[in-house]
Amino acid sequence: MARKKKRTSKSSGKKILKKILFVIALVLVCYYAYTYLVESGFFKNDFFPNVNKANTEEVFESEVIESSSGIQNEKSIEEVESKEANEKEDVKKSEVNVSGDFESDYVENHPLFFGNPSDAIGDVNVPKNYLMEKPQFIISYNNEKLIPNWVGWHLGNEDLGEAERSDKFVPDGTLPESWYQVRKEDYQFNMYGFDRGHVCPSADKTATSEDNEATFLMTNMIPQSPNCNRIVWMHLESYERELVDQGNELYIFAGPHGVGGTGSRGYFEEIVINKKDGDVYKITVPAYSWKVIMILSESDDDVNAISDDTEVIAVSVPNTQDCKFIKDTEEKADWHDYICSINDIEQMTGYDFFELLEDNLEETLESKIYNGF
């Protein structure tokens, strides 16, 4: 009978090595299969805490708490995930208001939170409706007329302070380089008789000196008859601040309309600027100054603060010296005599105010005639 050959230690060692490699391969296959299922969202990752956690090497030490075994504990994971969720929610709030389906490109209290009346854009190729965004207010500028189409701003307690009136009328250096920058002397009061009339009032931005100085940019000015500017317009501006003192916040749009006004030197349709180099520029003199105001009780949720009962003010004031008087009497006129509806202003200008509101609510508010004084 033949004798069986004795197994050598060499062949035995090879088999052991093969088994080890097989086990390692099996572990790797399981690991990568598990990783794939976690990343695809098949089930929650609880075993390998670092799988599917983007940029783990960039996580701050304050956000990652490791146990003595080097594995993140559940509490630290929950804290990090909660912080990340809050950060995402903050970003979301800047784009979409959390109330219902209301959506805006701007945060609450931004002048354009409820819409951009003329769909102005900051494109040099759109010179008649050029959007200029400043911390204090927003402008739709008309480079053909050298005045704003409208200025929008939010007015609340945070805008009112102790800053003194600047009185430094200055060109707006943020206009496109090729555009003419109107100077204060261009209004030539002695010849034409029109004030450099603020659209956003100086007294509405007194929280800081910088805020007040911004209101003296010439892009915030229109030619206004002295009586319109210093009597009717001024009284309405004062009333706005009274409303804020009573616990309200306001969303305001204002601007010019039409061509031709009467100042202290007579009727003019434009102010002609003759430059020494031969260039000629013309500032359009408007026929009317209009304003639209939404009045809300001060809150952190302006969307839900609006209802059918919300008060709005709209006025259209002729740009003449006659606005000093009521008809043929010697009694001084006030802004109450020029109240109209927002719909009237929209029909006159072609703009669409507060367009992001629900249609029925928007129509209810814009058809109102203010009588809350």
Coordinates of C-alpha atoms in Angstrom, one line a residue:
M1 CA 0.0 0.0 0.0
A2 CA 1.3 3.4 -1.0
R3 CA 2.0 5.8 1.9
K4 CA 0.3 9.3 1.9
K5 CA 2.6 12.2 1.3
K6 CA 3.0 14.4 4.4
R7 CA 1.8 18.0 3.9
T8 CA 4.5 20.5 3.9
S9 CA 4.4 23.5 6.1
K10 CA 4.9 25.7 2.9
S11 CA 1.6 24.6 1.3
S12 CA -0.2 25.0 4.7
G13 CA 1.0 28.6 5.0
K14 CA -0.2 29.4 1.5
K15 CA -3.7 28.3 2.4
I16 CA -3.7 30.3 5.6
L17 CA -2.7 33.4 3.6
K18 CA -5.4 32.8 1.1
K19 CA -8.0 32.7 3.9
I20 CA -6.7 35.9 5.3
L21 CA -6.8 37.7 2.0
F22 CA -10.4 36.3 1.4
V23 CA -11.5 37.7 4.8
I24 CA -10.0 41.1 4.0
A25 CA -11.6 41.2 0.6
L26 CA -14.9 40.2 2.1
V27 CA -14.7 43.0 4.7
L28 CA -13.8 45.5 2.0
V29 CA -16.7 44.4 -0.2
C30 CA -19.1 44.8 2.8
Y31 CA -17.7 48.2 3.7
Y32 CA -18.0 49.6 0.2
A33 CA -21.4 48.1 -0.2
Y34 CA -22.5 49.7 3.1
T35 CA -21.0 53.0 2.0
Y36 CA -22.9 53.0 -1.3
L37 CA -26.2 52.2 0.4
V38 CA -25.7 55.1 2.9
E39 CA -24.8 57.6 0.2
S40 CA -27.7 56.6 -1.9
G41 CA -30.0 57.2 1.1
F42 CA -31.1 53.5 1.4
F43 CA -30.7 53.6 5.1
K44 CA -29.3 55.9 7.8
N45 CA -25.6 55.6 8.6
D46 CA -25.1 54.8 12.3
F47 CA -22.1 52.4 12.1
F48 CA -19.5 54.5 10.2
P49 CA -20.1 58.0 11.4
N50 CA -17.7 59.6 8.9
V51 CA -19.3 58.1 5.8
N52 CA -21.3 60.6 3.7
K53 CA -20.2 63.6 5.7
A54 CA -18.9 66.1 3.2
N55 CA -15.6 67.9 4.0
T56 CA -15.2 66.3 7.4
E57 CA -11.7 67.6 7.5
E58 CA -13.1 71.2 7.5
V59 CA -15.5 70.8 10.4
F60 CA -14.5 73.1 13.3
E61 CA -13.3 71.4 16.5
S62 CA -16.1 73.2 18.3
E63 CA -18.6 71.4 16.2
V64 CA -17.0 67.9 16.4
I65 CA -16.7 66.2 19.8
E66 CA -14.9 62.9 19.8
S67 CA -15.1 60.3 22.5
S68 CA -12.0 58.5 23.9
S69 CA -12.4 55.8 21.3
G70 CA -12.1 58.5 18.5
I71 CA -15.7 58.0 17.3
Q72 CA -18.2 60.9 17.3
N73 CA -20.8 60.6 19.9
E74 CA -24.5 61.0 19.0
K75 CA -24.9 64.2 20.9
S76 CA -22.2 66.0 19.0
I77 CA -23.6 64.8 15.7
E78 CA -27.1 66.1 16.6
E79 CA -25.6 69.5 17.6
V80 CA -23.7 69.8 14.3
E81 CA -26.7 68.7 12.2
S82 CA -29.0 71.2 14.1
K83 CA -26.6 74.1 13.5
E84 CA -26.3 73.2 9.8
A85 CA -30.1 73.1 9.6
N86 CA -30.4 76.5 11.2
E87 CA -27.9 78.0 8.8
K88 CA -29.8 76.6 5.9
E89 CA -33.0 78.0 7.3
D90 CA -31.4 81.5 7.7
V91 CA -30.4 81.5 4.0
K92 CA -33.9 80.3 3.0
K93 CA -35.5 83.1 4.9
S94 CA -33.6 85.6 2.9
E95 CA -35.2 84.2 -0.3
V96 CA -38.6 82.9 0.8
N97 CA -40.7 84.2 3.6
V98 CA -41.8 81.4 5.9
S99 CA -45.4 82.5 5.8
G100 CA -47.5 80.6 3.3
D101 CA -46.5 80.7 -0.3
F102 CA -45.1 84.2 -0.3
E103 CA -41.8 84.5 -2.0
S104 CA -39.4 87.4 -2.4
D105 CA -35.9 88.0 -3.6
Y106 CA -35.3 90.2 -0.6
V107 CA -35.3 90.0 3.2
E108 CA -38.1 91.7 5.2
N109 CA -37.8 95.5 5.6
H110 CA -35.9 95.7 2.3
P111 CA -37.7 98.3 0.1
L112 CA -38.4 95.7 -2.6
F113 CA -39.6 93.0 -0.3
F114 CA -43.1 93.2 -1.8
G115 CA -42.0 93.7 -5.3
N116 CA -40.1 95.9 -7.8
P117 CA -42.7 98.4 -9.3
S118 CA -41.0 98.8 -12.7
D119 CA -38.9 95.6 -12.8
A120 CA -35.8 97.9 -12.8
I121 CA -32.4 96.1 -13.3
G122 CA -28.8 97.2 -12.7
D123 CA -27.9 96.9 -16.4
V124 CA -26.1 99.8 -18.2
N125 CA -28.0 98.8 -21.3
V126 CA -31.3 99.8 -19.6
P127 CA -30.6 103.5 -19.0
K128 CA -34.3 104.5 -18.6
N129 CA -34.9 102.0 -15.7
Y130 CA -31.6 101.5 -14.1
L131 CA -31.6 99.9 -10.6
M132 CA -29.4 101.4 -8.0
E133 CA -29.3 99.6 -4.6
K134 CA -28.1 101.5 -1.6
P135 CA -28.2 100.6 2.1
Q136 CA -30.7 103.5 2.8
F137 CA -33.0 103.3 -0.3
I138 CA -33.4 101.8 -3.8
I139 CA -33.6 103.9 -7.0
S140 CA -34.9 103.3 -10.4
Y141 CA -32.9 105.9 -12.3
N142 CA -33.7 107.4 -15.7
N143 CA -30.5 108.5 -17.4
E144 CA -32.5 110.2 -20.2
K145 CA -34.4 112.4 -17.8
L146 CA -31.5 112.7 -15.2
I147 CA -34.0 112.1 -12.4
P148 CA -35.2 108.9 -10.7
N149 CA -38.4 107.1 -11.9
W150 CA -39.0 106.2 -8.3
V151 CA -37.2 105.8 -5.0
G152 CA -38.2 103.1 -2.5
W153 CA -37.4 102.8 1.2
H154 CA -38.5 101.2 4.5
L155 CA -39.1 103.6 7.4
G156 CA -39.0 102.3 11.0
N157 CA -37.7 103.3 14.4
E158 CA -34.2 102.0 13.4
D159 CA -34.0 104.7 10.7
L160 CA -34.6 107.6 13.1
G161 CA -31.8 109.0 15.3
E162 CA -29.8 112.1 16.2
A163 CA -27.7 112.6 13.0
E164 CA -27.8 116.2 11.8
R165 CA -28.9 117.3 8.4
S166 CA -26.0 117.0 6.0
D167 CA -27.0 119.7 3.4
K168 CA -24.2 118.5 1.2
F169 CA -25.8 117.9 -2.2
V170 CA -23.3 115.7 -4.2
P171 CA -23.2 113.9 -7.5
D172 CA -23.7 110.1 -7.4
G173 CA -20.4 108.5 -8.2
T174 CA -22.0 105.0 -8.4
L175 CA -23.6 105.9 -11.8
P176 CA -22.1 104.1 -14.8
E177 CA -18.9 105.9 -15.8
S178 CA -20.2 107.1 -19.2
W179 CA -23.3 108.7 -17.7
Y180 CA -23.5 112.4 -16.7
Q181 CA -23.6 113.0 -12.9
V182 CA -25.9 115.9 -12.0
R183 CA -24.4 118.5 -9.7
K184 CA -26.3 120.7 -7.3
E185 CA -25.5 123.8 -9.3
D186 CA -27.2 122.3 -12.4
Y187 CA -30.6 123.1 -11.0
Q188 CA -29.9 126.8 -11.5
F189 CA -32.5 128.0 -9.0
N190 CA -32.2 131.7 -9.9
M191 CA -33.0 131.0 -13.5
Y192 CA -35.6 128.2 -13.2
G193 CA -37.0 128.5 -9.6
F194 CA -37.2 124.8 -8.7
D195 CA -36.0 123.2 -5.4
R196 CA -33.7 120.2 -5.4
G197 CA -36.5 118.1 -3.9
H198 CA -35.6 115.0 -1.9
V199 CA -37.6 111.9 -2.9
C200 CA -36.4 110.0 0.1
P201 CA -36.5 112.7 2.8
S202 CA -33.4 113.7 4.7
A203 CA -35.3 113.4 8.0
D204 CA -36.3 109.8 7.3
K205 CA -32.6 108.7 7.5
T206 CA -31.1 110.1 10.7
A207 CA -29.8 107.0 12.4
T208 CA -26.2 107.8 11.2
S209 CA -24.5 110.6 9.5
E210 CA -23.7 108.3 6.6
D211 CA -27.4 107.5 6.2
N212 CA -28.4 111.2 6.1
E213 CA -25.6 112.0 3.7
A214 CA -26.9 109.4 1.3
T215 CA -30.2 111.3 0.9
F216 CA -28.3 114.2 -0.5
L217 CA -27.1 112.3 -3.6
M218 CA -28.4 114.0 -6.7
T219 CA -29.9 110.8 -7.9
N220 CA -32.4 111.2 -5.1
M221 CA -33.5 114.6 -6.3
I222 CA -36.3 115.9 -8.6
P223 CA -37.1 119.6 -9.6
Q224 CA -39.9 120.5 -7.3
S225 CA -41.8 123.8 -7.1
P226 CA -41.0 125.5 -3.7
N227 CA -44.6 125.4 -2.5
C228 CA -45.0 121.7 -3.4
N229 CA -41.7 120.8 -1.7
R230 CA -41.7 123.1 1.3
I231 CA -45.4 122.8 2.2
V232 CA -47.5 119.9 0.9
W233 CA -44.6 117.4 0.5
M234 CA -43.0 118.4 3.8
H235 CA -46.2 117.9 5.8
L236 CA -46.7 114.4 4.4
E237 CA -43.1 113.5 5.3
S238 CA -43.7 114.7 8.8
Y239 CA -46.9 112.6 9.0
E240 CA -45.0 109.5 8.0
R241 CA -42.6 109.9 10.9
E242 CA -45.6 110.5 13.3
L243 CA -46.9 107.1 12.2
V244 CA -43.6 105.5 13.0
D245 CA -43.6 107.1 16.4
Q246 CA -47.0 105.5 17.0
G247 CA -45.6 102.0 16.6
N248 CA -45.8 101.5 12.8
E249 CA -43.3 100.7 10.0
L250 CA -43.8 101.9 6.5
Y251 CA -42.9 100.7 3.0
I252 CA -42.7 103.7 0.8
F253 CA -42.3 104.5 -2.9
A254 CA -42.2 108.0 -4.4
G255 CA -41.3 109.7 -7.6
P256 CA -42.2 112.1 -10.4
H257 CA -44.6 111.8 -13.3
G258 CA -45.2 113.7 -16.5
V259 CA -43.4 116.7 -18.0
G260 CA -43.8 120.4 -17.1
G261 CA -44.0 122.2 -13.8
T262 CA -44.3 125.8 -12.5
G263 CA -41.6 127.0 -10.1
S264 CA -40.9 130.5 -8.7
R265 CA -39.6 131.6 -12.1
G266 CA -42.4 130.3 -14.2
Y267 CA -43.3 127.2 -16.2
F268 CA -40.6 124.9 -17.6
E269 CA -40.4 121.4 -19.0
E270 CA -36.7 121.0 -18.6
I271 CA -33.6 122.5 -17.0
V272 CA -30.9 122.9 -19.6
I273 CA -27.3 122.3 -18.5
N274 CA -24.7 123.9 -20.9
K275 CA -21.2 122.6 -20.2
K276 CA -18.0 124.4 -21.1
D277 CA -16.9 121.6 -23.4
G278 CA -20.0 122.1 -25.5
D279 CA -22.0 119.2 -24.1
V280 CA -25.7 119.9 -23.3
Y281 CA -27.7 117.9 -20.7
K282 CA -31.4 118.3 -19.8
I283 CA -33.1 117.6 -16.4
T284 CA -36.8 116.8 -16.9
V285 CA -39.2 118.9 -14.8
P286 CA -42.1 116.7 -13.8
A287 CA -45.7 117.6 -13.7
Y288 CA -46.5 115.7 -10.5
S289 CA -44.9 114.2 -7.5
W290 CA -46.6 111.0 -6.3
K291 CA -46.1 108.8 -3.2
V292 CA -47.4 105.4 -2.2
I293 CA -47.2 104.2 1.5
M294 CA -48.1 100.9 3.1
I295 CA -48.6 101.2 6.9
L296 CA -48.0 98.1 9.1
S297 CA -47.9 97.6 12.8
E298 CA -44.2 97.1 13.7
S299 CA -43.5 93.3 13.8
D300 CA -41.1 90.6 12.6
D301 CA -43.6 89.0 10.3
D302 CA -44.7 91.7 7.8
V303 CA -46.4 89.2 5.5
N304 CA -48.8 88.0 8.1
A305 CA -49.3 91.5 9.4
I306 CA -51.0 92.5 6.2
S307 CA -54.8 92.1 5.9
D308 CA -57.8 93.7 4.1
D309 CA -57.7 96.2 7.0
T310 CA -54.2 97.4 6.3
E311 CA -54.0 101.1 5.7
V312 CA -52.3 102.6 2.7
I313 CA -51.7 106.2 1.5
A314 CA -51.4 107.4 -2.1
V315 CA -51.1 111.0 -3.2
S316 CA -50.4 112.8 -6.5
V317 CA -49.4 116.5 -6.0
P318 CA -49.1 118.9 -8.9
N319 CA -45.7 120.4 -9.3
T320 CA -46.9 124.0 -9.2
Q321 CA -46.9 127.0 -6.9
D322 CA -50.7 126.8 -6.9
C323 CA -50.6 123.9 -4.5
K324 CA -50.2 126.4 -1.7
F325 CA -53.8 127.3 -1.9
I326 CA -57.1 125.3 -1.8
K327 CA -58.9 126.5 -5.0
D328 CA -59.5 130.2 -4.8
T329 CA -59.1 130.7 -1.1
E330 CA -56.1 131.8 0.9
E331 CA -56.1 128.7 3.0
K332 CA -52.9 126.6 2.7
A333 CA -53.4 123.3 1.1
D334 CA -52.2 120.1 2.8
W335 CA -51.4 116.7 1.4
H336 CA -54.9 115.5 2.3
D337 CA -56.2 117.5 -0.7
Y338 CA -54.2 115.3 -3.1
I339 CA -55.1 111.8 -1.8
C340 CA -56.0 109.2 -4.4
S341 CA -55.7 105.4 -4.6
I342 CA -52.7 103.3 -5.4
N343 CA -54.6 102.1 -8.5
D344 CA -54.7 105.7 -9.7
I345 CA -50.9 106.0 -9.3
E346 CA -50.4 102.7 -11.1
Q347 CA -52.7 103.8 -14.0
M348 CA -50.7 107.1 -14.2
T349 CA -47.2 105.6 -14.1
G350 CA -47.6 102.0 -15.4
Y351 CA -45.9 100.6 -12.3
D352 CA -47.1 97.7 -10.2
F353 CA -46.8 98.2 -6.5
F354 CA -46.7 95.4 -3.9
E355 CA -47.1 92.9 -6.8
L356 CA -46.0 89.9 -4.6
L357 CA -49.1 90.1 -2.5
E358 CA -52.0 87.7 -3.2
D359 CA -54.0 89.2 -6.0
N360 CA -57.3 89.8 -4.1
L361 CA -55.5 91.3 -1.2
E362 CA -53.4 93.5 -3.5
E363 CA -56.5 94.8 -5.3
T364 CA -58.3 95.5 -2.0
L365 CA -55.5 97.6 -0.7
E366 CA -54.8 99.4 -3.9
S367 CA -58.4 100.5 -4.3
K368 CA -58.5 102.2 -0.9
I369 CA -58.7 105.9 -0.3
Y370 CA -57.0 106.9 3.0
N371 CA -59.0 108.6 5.7
G372 CA -57.1 107.5 8.8
F373 CA -56.0 111.0 9.9

